[in-house]
CSV table of C-alpha atoms in Angstrom, one decimal:
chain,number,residue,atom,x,y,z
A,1,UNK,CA,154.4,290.7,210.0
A,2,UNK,CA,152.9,287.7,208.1
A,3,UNK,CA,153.2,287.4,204.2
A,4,UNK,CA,150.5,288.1,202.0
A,5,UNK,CA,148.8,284.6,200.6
A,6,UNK,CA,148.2,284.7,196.7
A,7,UNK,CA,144.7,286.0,195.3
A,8,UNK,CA,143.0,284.2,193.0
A,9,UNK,CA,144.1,285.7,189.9
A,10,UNK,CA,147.8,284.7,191.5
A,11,UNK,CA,146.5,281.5,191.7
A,12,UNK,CA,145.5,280.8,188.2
A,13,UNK,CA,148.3,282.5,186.9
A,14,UNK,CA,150.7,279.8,188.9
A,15,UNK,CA,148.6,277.3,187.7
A,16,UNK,CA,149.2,278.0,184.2
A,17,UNK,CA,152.6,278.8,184.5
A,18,UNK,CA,153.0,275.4,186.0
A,19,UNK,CA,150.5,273.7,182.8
A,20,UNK,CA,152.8,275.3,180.4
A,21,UNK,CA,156.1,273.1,182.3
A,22,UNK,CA,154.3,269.9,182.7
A,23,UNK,CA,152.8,269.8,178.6
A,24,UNK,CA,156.6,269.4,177.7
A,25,UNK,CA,156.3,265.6,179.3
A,26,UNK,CA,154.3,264.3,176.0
A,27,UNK,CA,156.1,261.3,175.4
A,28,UNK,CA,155.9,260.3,171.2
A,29,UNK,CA,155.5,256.6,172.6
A,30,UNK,CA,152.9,256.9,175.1
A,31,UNK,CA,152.1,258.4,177.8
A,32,UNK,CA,154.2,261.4,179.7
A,33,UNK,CA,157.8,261.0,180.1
A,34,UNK,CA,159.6,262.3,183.3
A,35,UNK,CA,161.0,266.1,183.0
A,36,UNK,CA,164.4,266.7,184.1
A,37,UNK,CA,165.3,270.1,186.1
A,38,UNK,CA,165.1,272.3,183.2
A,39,UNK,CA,161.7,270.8,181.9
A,40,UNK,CA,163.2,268.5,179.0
A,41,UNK,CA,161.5,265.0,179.1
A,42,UNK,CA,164.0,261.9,179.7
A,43,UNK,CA,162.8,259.9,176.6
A,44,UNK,CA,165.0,256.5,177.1
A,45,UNK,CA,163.2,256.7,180.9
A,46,UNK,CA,160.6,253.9,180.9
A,47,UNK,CA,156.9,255.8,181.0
A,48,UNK,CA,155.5,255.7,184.3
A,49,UNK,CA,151.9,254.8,185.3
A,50,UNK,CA,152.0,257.3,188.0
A,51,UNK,CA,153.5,260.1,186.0
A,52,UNK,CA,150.6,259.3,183.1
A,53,UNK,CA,148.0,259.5,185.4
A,54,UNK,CA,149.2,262.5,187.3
A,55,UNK,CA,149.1,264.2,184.1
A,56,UNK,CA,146.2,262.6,182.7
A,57,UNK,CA,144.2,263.9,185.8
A,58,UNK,CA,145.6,267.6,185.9
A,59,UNK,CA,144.5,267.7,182.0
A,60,UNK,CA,141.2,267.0,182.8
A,61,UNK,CA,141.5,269.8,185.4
A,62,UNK,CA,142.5,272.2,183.1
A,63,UNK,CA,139.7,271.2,180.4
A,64,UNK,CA,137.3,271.6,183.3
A,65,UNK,CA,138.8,275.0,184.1
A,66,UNK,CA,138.1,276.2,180.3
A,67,UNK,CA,141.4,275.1,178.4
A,68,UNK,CA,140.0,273.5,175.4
A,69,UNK,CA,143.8,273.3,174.1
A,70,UNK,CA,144.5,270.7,177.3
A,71,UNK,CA,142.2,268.1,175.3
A,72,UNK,CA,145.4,267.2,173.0
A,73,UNK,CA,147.3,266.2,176.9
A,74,UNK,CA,144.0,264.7,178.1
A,75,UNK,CA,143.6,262.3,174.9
A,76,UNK,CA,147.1,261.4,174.6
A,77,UNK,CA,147.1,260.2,178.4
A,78,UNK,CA,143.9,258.3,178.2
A,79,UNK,CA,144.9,256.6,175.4
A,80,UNK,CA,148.4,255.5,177.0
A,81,UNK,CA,146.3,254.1,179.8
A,82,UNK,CA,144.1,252.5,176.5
A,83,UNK,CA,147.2,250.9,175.2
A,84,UNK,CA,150.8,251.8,176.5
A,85,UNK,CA,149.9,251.1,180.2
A,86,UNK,CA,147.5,248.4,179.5
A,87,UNK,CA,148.0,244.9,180.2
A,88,UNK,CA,145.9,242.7,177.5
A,89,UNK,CA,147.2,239.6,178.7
A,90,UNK,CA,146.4,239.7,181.9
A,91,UNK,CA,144.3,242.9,182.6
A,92,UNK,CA,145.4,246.0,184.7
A,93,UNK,CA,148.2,248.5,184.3
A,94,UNK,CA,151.8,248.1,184.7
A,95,UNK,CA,153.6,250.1,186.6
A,96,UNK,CA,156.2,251.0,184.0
A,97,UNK,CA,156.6,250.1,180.4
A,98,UNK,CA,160.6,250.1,178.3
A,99,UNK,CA,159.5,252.6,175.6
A,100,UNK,CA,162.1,250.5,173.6
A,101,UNK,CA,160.8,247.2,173.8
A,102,UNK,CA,157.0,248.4,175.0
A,103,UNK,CA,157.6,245.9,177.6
A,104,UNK,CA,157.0,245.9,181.6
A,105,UNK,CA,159.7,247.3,183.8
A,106,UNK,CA,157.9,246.5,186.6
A,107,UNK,CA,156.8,242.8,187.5
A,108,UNK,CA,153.9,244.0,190.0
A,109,UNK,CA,150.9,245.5,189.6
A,110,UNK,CA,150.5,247.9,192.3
A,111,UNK,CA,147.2,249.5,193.9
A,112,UNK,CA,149.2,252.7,194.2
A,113,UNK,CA,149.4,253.1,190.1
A,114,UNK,CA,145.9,251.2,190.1
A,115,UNK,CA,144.5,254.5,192.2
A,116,UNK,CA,145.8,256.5,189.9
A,117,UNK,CA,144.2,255.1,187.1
A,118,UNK,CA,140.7,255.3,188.8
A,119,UNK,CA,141.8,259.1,189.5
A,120,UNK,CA,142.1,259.7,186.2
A,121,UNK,CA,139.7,258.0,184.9
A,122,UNK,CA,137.2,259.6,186.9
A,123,UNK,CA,138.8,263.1,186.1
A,124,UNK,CA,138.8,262.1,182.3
A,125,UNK,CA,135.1,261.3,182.5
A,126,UNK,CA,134.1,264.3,184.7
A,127,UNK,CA,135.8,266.4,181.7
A,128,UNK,CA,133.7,264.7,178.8
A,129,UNK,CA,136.4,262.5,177.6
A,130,UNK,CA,134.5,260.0,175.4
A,131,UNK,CA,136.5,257.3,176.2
A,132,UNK,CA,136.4,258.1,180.3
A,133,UNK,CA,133.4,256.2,181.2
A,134,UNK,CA,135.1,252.9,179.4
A,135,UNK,CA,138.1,253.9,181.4
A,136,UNK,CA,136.6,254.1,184.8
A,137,UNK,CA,134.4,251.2,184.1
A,138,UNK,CA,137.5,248.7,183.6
A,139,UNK,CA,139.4,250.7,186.3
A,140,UNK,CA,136.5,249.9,188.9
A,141,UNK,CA,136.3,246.4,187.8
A,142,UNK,CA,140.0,245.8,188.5
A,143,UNK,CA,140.4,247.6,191.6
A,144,UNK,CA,137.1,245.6,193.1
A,145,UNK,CA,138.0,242.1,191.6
A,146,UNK,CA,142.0,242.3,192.5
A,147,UNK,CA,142.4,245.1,195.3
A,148,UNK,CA,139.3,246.1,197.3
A,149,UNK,CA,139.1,243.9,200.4
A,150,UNK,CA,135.5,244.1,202.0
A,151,UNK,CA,136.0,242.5,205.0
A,152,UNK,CA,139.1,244.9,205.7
A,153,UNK,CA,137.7,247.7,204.6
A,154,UNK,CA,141.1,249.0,202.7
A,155,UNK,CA,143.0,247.9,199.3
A,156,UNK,CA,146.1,245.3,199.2
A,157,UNK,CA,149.0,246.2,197.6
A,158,UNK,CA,150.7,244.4,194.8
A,159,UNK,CA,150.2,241.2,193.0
A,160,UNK,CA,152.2,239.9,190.4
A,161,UNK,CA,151.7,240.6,186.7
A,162,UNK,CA,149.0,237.4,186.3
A,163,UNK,CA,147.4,237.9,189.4
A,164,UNK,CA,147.9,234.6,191.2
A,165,UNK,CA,150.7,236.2,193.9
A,166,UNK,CA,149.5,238.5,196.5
A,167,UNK,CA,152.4,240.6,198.2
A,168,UNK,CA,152.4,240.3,202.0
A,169,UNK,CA,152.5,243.9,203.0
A,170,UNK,CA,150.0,246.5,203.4
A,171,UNK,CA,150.4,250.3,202.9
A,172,UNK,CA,149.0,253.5,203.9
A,173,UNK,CA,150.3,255.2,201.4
A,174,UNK,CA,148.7,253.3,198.5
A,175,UNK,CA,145.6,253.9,200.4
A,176,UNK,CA,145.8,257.0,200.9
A,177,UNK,CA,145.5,257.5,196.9
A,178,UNK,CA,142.7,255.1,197.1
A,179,UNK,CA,140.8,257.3,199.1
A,180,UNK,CA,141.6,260.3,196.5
A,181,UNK,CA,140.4,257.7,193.6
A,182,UNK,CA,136.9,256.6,195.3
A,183,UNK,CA,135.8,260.4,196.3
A,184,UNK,CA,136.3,261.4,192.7
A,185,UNK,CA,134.4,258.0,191.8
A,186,UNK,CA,131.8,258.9,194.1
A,187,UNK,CA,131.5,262.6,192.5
A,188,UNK,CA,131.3,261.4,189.1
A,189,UNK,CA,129.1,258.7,189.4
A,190,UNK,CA,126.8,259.7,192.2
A,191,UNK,CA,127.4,256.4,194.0
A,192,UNK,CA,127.2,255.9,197.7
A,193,UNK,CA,129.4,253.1,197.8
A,194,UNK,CA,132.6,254.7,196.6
A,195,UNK,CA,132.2,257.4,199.8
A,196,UNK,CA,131.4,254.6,202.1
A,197,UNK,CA,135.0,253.3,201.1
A,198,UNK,CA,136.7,255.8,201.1
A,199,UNK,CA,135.4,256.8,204.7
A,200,UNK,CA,136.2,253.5,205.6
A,201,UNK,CA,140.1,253.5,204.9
A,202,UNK,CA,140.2,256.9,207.0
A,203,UNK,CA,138.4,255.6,209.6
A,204,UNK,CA,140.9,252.7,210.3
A,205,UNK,CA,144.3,254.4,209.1
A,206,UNK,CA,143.8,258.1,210.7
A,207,UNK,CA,140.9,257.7,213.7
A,208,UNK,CA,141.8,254.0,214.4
A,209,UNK,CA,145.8,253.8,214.2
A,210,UNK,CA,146.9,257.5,213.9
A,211,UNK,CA,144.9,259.4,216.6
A,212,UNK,CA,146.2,256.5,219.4
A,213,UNK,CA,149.6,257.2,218.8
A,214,UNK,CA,149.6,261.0,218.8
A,215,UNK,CA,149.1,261.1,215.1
A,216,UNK,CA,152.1,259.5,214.2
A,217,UNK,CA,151.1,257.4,211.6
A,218,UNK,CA,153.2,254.3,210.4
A,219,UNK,CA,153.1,253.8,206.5
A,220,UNK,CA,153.6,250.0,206.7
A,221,UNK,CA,151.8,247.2,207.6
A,222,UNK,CA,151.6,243.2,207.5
A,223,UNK,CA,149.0,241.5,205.3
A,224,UNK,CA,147.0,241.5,209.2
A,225,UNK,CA,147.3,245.1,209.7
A,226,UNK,CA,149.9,244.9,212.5
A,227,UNK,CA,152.0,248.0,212.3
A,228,UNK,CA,155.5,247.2,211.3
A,229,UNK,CA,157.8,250.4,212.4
A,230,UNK,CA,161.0,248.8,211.7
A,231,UNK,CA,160.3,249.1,208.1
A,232,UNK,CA,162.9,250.3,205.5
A,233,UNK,CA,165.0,251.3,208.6
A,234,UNK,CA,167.8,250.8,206.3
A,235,UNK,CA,166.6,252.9,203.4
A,236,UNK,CA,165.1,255.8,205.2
A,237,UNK,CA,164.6,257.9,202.0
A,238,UNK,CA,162.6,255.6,199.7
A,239,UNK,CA,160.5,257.8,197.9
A,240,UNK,CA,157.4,255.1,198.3
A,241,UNK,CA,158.2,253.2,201.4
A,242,UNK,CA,160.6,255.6,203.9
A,243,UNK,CA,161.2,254.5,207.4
A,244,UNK,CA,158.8,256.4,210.0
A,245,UNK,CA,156.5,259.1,209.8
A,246,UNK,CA,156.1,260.8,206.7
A,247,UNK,CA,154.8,264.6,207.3
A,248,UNK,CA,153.5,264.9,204.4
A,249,UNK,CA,151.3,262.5,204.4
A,250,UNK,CA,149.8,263.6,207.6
A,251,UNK,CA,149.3,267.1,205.8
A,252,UNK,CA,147.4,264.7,202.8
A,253,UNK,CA,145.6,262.4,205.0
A,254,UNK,CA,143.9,265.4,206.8
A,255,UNK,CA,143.3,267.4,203.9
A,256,UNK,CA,141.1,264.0,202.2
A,257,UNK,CA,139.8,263.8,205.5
A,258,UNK,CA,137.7,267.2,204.9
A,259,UNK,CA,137.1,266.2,201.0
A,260,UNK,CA,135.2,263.1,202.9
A,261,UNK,CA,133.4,265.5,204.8
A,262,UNK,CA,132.6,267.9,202.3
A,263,UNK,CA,131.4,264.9,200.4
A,264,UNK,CA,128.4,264.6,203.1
A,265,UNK,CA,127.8,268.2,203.1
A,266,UNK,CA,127.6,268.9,199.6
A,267,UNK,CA,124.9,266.5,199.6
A,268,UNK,CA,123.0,267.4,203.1
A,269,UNK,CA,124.3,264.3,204.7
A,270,UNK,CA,125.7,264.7,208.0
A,271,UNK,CA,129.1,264.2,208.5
A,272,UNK,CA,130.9,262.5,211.4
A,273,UNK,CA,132.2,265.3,213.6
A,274,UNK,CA,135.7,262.7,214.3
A,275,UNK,CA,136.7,263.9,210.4
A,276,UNK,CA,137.0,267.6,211.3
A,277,UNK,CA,138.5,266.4,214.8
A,278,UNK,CA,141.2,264.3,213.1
A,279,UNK,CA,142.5,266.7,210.4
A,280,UNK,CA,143.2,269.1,212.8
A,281,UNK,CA,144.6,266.7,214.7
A,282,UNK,CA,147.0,265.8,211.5
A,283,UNK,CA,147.7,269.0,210.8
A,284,UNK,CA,148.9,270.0,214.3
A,285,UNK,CA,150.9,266.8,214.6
A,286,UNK,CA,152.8,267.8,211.3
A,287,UNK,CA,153.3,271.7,212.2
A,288,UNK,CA,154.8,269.9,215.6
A,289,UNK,CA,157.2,266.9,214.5
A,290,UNK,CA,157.7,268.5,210.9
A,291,UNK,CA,158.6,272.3,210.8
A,292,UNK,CA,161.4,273.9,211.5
A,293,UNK,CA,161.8,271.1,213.9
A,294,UNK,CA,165.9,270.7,212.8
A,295,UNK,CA,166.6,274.1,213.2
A,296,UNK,CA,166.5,275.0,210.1
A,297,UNK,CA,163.8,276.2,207.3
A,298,UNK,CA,160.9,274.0,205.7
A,299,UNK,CA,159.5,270.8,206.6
A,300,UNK,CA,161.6,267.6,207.4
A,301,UNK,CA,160.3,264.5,205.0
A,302,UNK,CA,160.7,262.2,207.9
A,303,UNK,CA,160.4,261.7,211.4
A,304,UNK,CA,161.0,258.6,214.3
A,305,UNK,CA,158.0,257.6,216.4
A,306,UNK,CA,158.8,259.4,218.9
A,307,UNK,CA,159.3,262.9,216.3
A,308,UNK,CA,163.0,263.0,216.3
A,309,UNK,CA,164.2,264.5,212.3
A,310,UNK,CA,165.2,261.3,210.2
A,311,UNK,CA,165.3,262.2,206.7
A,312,UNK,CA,165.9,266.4,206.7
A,313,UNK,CA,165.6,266.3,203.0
A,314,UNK,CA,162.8,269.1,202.4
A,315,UNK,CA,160.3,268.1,199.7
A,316,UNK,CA,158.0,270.5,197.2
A,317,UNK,CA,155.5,267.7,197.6
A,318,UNK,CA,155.2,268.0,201.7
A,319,UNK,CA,154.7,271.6,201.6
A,320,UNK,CA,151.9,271.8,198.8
A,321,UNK,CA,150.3,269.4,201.2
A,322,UNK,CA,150.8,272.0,204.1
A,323,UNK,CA,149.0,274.8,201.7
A,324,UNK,CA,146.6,272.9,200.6
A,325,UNK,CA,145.3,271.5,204.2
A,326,UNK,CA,145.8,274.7,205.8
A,327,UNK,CA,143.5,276.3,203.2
A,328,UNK,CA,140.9,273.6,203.9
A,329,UNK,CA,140.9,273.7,207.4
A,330,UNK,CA,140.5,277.4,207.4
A,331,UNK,CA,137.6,277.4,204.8
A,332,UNK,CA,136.0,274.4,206.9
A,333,UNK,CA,136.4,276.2,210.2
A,334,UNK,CA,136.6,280.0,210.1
A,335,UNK,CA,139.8,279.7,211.9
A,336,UNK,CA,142.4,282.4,210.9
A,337,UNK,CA,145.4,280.7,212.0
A,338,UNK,CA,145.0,278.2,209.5
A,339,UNK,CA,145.4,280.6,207.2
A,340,UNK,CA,148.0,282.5,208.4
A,341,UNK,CA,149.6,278.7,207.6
A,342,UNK,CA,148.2,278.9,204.4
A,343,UNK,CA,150.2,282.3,203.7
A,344,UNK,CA,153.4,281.4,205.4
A,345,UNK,CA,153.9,278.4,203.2
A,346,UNK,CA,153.0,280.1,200.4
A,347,UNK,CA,155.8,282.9,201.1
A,348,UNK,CA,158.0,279.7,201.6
A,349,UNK,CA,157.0,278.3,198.4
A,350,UNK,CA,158.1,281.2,196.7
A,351,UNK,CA,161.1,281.9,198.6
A,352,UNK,CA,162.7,278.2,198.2
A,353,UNK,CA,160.7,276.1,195.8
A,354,UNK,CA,159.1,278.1,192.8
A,355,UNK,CA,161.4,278.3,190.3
A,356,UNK,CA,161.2,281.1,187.8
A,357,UNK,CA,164.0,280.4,185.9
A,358,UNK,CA,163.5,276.7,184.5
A,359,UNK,CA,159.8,276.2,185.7
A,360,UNK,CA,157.7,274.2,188.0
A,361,UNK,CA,158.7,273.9,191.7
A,362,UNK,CA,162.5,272.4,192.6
A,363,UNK,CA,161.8,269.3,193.7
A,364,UNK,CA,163.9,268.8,196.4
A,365,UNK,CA,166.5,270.6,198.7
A,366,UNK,CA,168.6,269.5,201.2
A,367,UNK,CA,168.0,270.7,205.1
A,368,UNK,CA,170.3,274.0,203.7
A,369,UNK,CA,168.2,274.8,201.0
A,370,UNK,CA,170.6,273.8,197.8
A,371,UNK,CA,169.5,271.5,195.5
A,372,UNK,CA,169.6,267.9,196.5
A,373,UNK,CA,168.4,264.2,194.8
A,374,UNK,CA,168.2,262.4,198.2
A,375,UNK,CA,165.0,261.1,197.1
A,376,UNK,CA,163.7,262.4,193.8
A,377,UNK,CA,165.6,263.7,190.8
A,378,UNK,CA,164.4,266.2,188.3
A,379,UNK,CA,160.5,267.7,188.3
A,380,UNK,CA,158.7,264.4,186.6
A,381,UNK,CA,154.9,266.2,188.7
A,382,UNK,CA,153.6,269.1,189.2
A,383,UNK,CA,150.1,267.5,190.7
A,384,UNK,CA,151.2,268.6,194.4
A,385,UNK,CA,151.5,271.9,193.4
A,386,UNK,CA,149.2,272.6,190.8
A,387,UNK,CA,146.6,271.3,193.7
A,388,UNK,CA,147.8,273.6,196.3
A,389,UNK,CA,147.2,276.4,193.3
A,390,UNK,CA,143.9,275.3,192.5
A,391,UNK,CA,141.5,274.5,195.7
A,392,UNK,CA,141.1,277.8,196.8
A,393,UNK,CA,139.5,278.6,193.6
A,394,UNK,CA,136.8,275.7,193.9
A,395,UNK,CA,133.5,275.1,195.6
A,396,UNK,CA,133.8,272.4,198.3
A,397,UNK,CA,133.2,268.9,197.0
A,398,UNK,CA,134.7,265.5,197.5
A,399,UNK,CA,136.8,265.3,194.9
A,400,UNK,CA,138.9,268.2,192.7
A,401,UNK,CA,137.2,267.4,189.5
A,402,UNK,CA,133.5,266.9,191.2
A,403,UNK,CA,133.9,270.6,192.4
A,404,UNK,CA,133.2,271.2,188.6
A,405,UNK,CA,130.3,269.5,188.4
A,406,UNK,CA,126.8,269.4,190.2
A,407,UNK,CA,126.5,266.9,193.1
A,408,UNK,CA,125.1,263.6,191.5
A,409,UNK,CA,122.1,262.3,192.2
């Protein structure tokens, strides 16, 4: 017999149980610190962009959703991303700042960090924040003048801190979040542009270069867009830049594939049929190379071109992916086994990653199930899960924050 999936009321009351871990991050420096496994935050860590913007955007999700309280979270991350994160020298964010010395950690500035800064920007100003528009507004000047490539139609990756070095590697990954960013730029602001980018980098990563090779995507590219598999084949588990085929994001890439298309159809465009064919296409690919495909319970966080388990490390992150994808596939087609996904993982969820003693989800576990730090330590995000926890509740849009608000005209 299949498990029951959560009801909304579930739903919300996850959400908020998950709210109450991640508001423990407030770091009295500057933006949000990383939590360790019992929810205390590591304040000699530096303060991560990605961390501040993850929480910068689920504040603004929770405002949205009627918590008035979440402003205190939502102002204190905008203003890191003001100040803290900031560069004034040279413009941009850094990827992480010494809360010591308020100095860079990082040399590069990175289009993955800079996506997240449009993401929560545009989730900032979707929520009323006065100082979002300001925000986006630099964030959008950045990302055109330094990342956006228009004769590509995708974002580079990294330059370093002055601007004048462009790193020779391209990434799907960082891309990936770019698409995230644009549709929630395109939601707030009503511009065509940001969905016509955004449809462009799925176009070329998943119907171009996934779809060819059976859906198993590569992550890594040269500065040409030649696939480079051999990759990080010595450091399998990076937690930015693993070796292979990562599962997960074949369970994110098809799930923003449907928030492009729900983009159209929210505003009585048509939509190309290829973006409904290719996240089921994604999805299948992931419930074939990626579960239970070891033997054991979960989802495997990598795979080999040819699907054989490299990395049996089992990530919360992966199978919020799998929840939330299987919940829009079933809503966009009707189809029931998608949702019988949708309430399987969820049973799973519960049964190995929820964790009601310290909070949040356990962020990683080893192919046995007991707690592992393969590739992540502690619970520094609950924006995976909180996600999974929170689409079923909204109207379809292109973005989680424009499902609050009225398509813009």
């Amino acid at each position: 017999m299949l498990p029951v999936a959560p009801d909304l009321d579930t739903l919300a009351s996850e959400r908020a149980r998950l709210w109450e871990f991640a508001r423990r991050s407030v770091h009295p420096t500057g933006g949000f610190a990383w939590l360790d496994d019992t929810g205390q935050p590591v304040l000699d860590r530096p303060v991560e962009a990605w961390v501040t913007c993850r929480m910068t955007h689920v504040a603004a999700l929770e405002v949205l959703g009627g918590n008035g309280d979440a402003r205190r979270e939502l102002d204190h991350g905008v203003a890191a991303l003001r100040t803290t994160l900031y560069d004034a020298e040279h413009g941009g964010w850094f990827a992480a700042v010494d809360v010591a010395t308020g100095q860079p950690t990082v040399p590069e500035k990175r289009c993955y960090e800079h996506a997240f800064v449009l993401l929560a920007a545009a989730s900032a100003t979707a929520a009323g924040h006065p100082d979002g528009e300001a925000l986006l507004a630099d964030a959008v000047g950045v990302f055109e003048d330094r990342f956006w490539r228009e004769d590509e139609g995708m974002a580079a990756e990294s330059w370093d801190r002055a601007w004048t070095t462009l790193e020779d590697y391209r990434g799907a990954n960082a891309n990936m979040h770019t698409v995230e960013a644009l549709l929630a730029v395109h939601d707030v602001t009503g511009e065509a542009v940001w969905l016509q980018r955004a449809e462009r980098i799925v176009r070329r990563v998943v119907h171009e270069v996934a779809r060819p090779a059976e859906w198993r995507l590569p992550e890594h590219f040269t500065s040409a867009w030649v696939a480079a598999p051999d990759y990080n084949r010595d450091s399998p588990a990076d937690p930015f830049r693993p070796y292979g085929v990562t599962i997960g994001h074949l369970l994110e890439w098809s799930r923003l594939a449907l928030h492009v298309r729900s983009a159209h159809l929210v505003r009585g465009q048509d939509a190309p049929q290829w973006l409904l064919e290719d996240a089921e296409g994604l999805f299948d690919a992931a419930v074939r190379d990626g579960w239970h495909v070891d033997g054991e319970d979960g989802f495997v966080y990598t795979v080999d071109f040819d699907g054989t388990p490299v990395v049996r490390t089992r990530l919360h992150w992966v199978l919020a992916e799998g929840i939330a994808a299987a919940w829009a596939l079933g809503a966009a087609t009707g189809e029931q086994g998608y949702l019988d996904w949708y309430a399987v993982w969820w049973d799973q969820a519960e049964r190995r990653f929820i964790d009601r003693v310290d909070g949040s989800w356990r962020h990683e576990l080893d192919e046995h199930h007991q707690p592992s730090t393969t590739v992540w330590t502690g619970k520094p995000d609950v924006y995976h899960a909180y996600q999974a926890a929170l689409l079923p509740a909204l109207r379809p849009a292109g973005s989680f924050a424009g499902s609050f608000l009225g398509p813009a005209s």
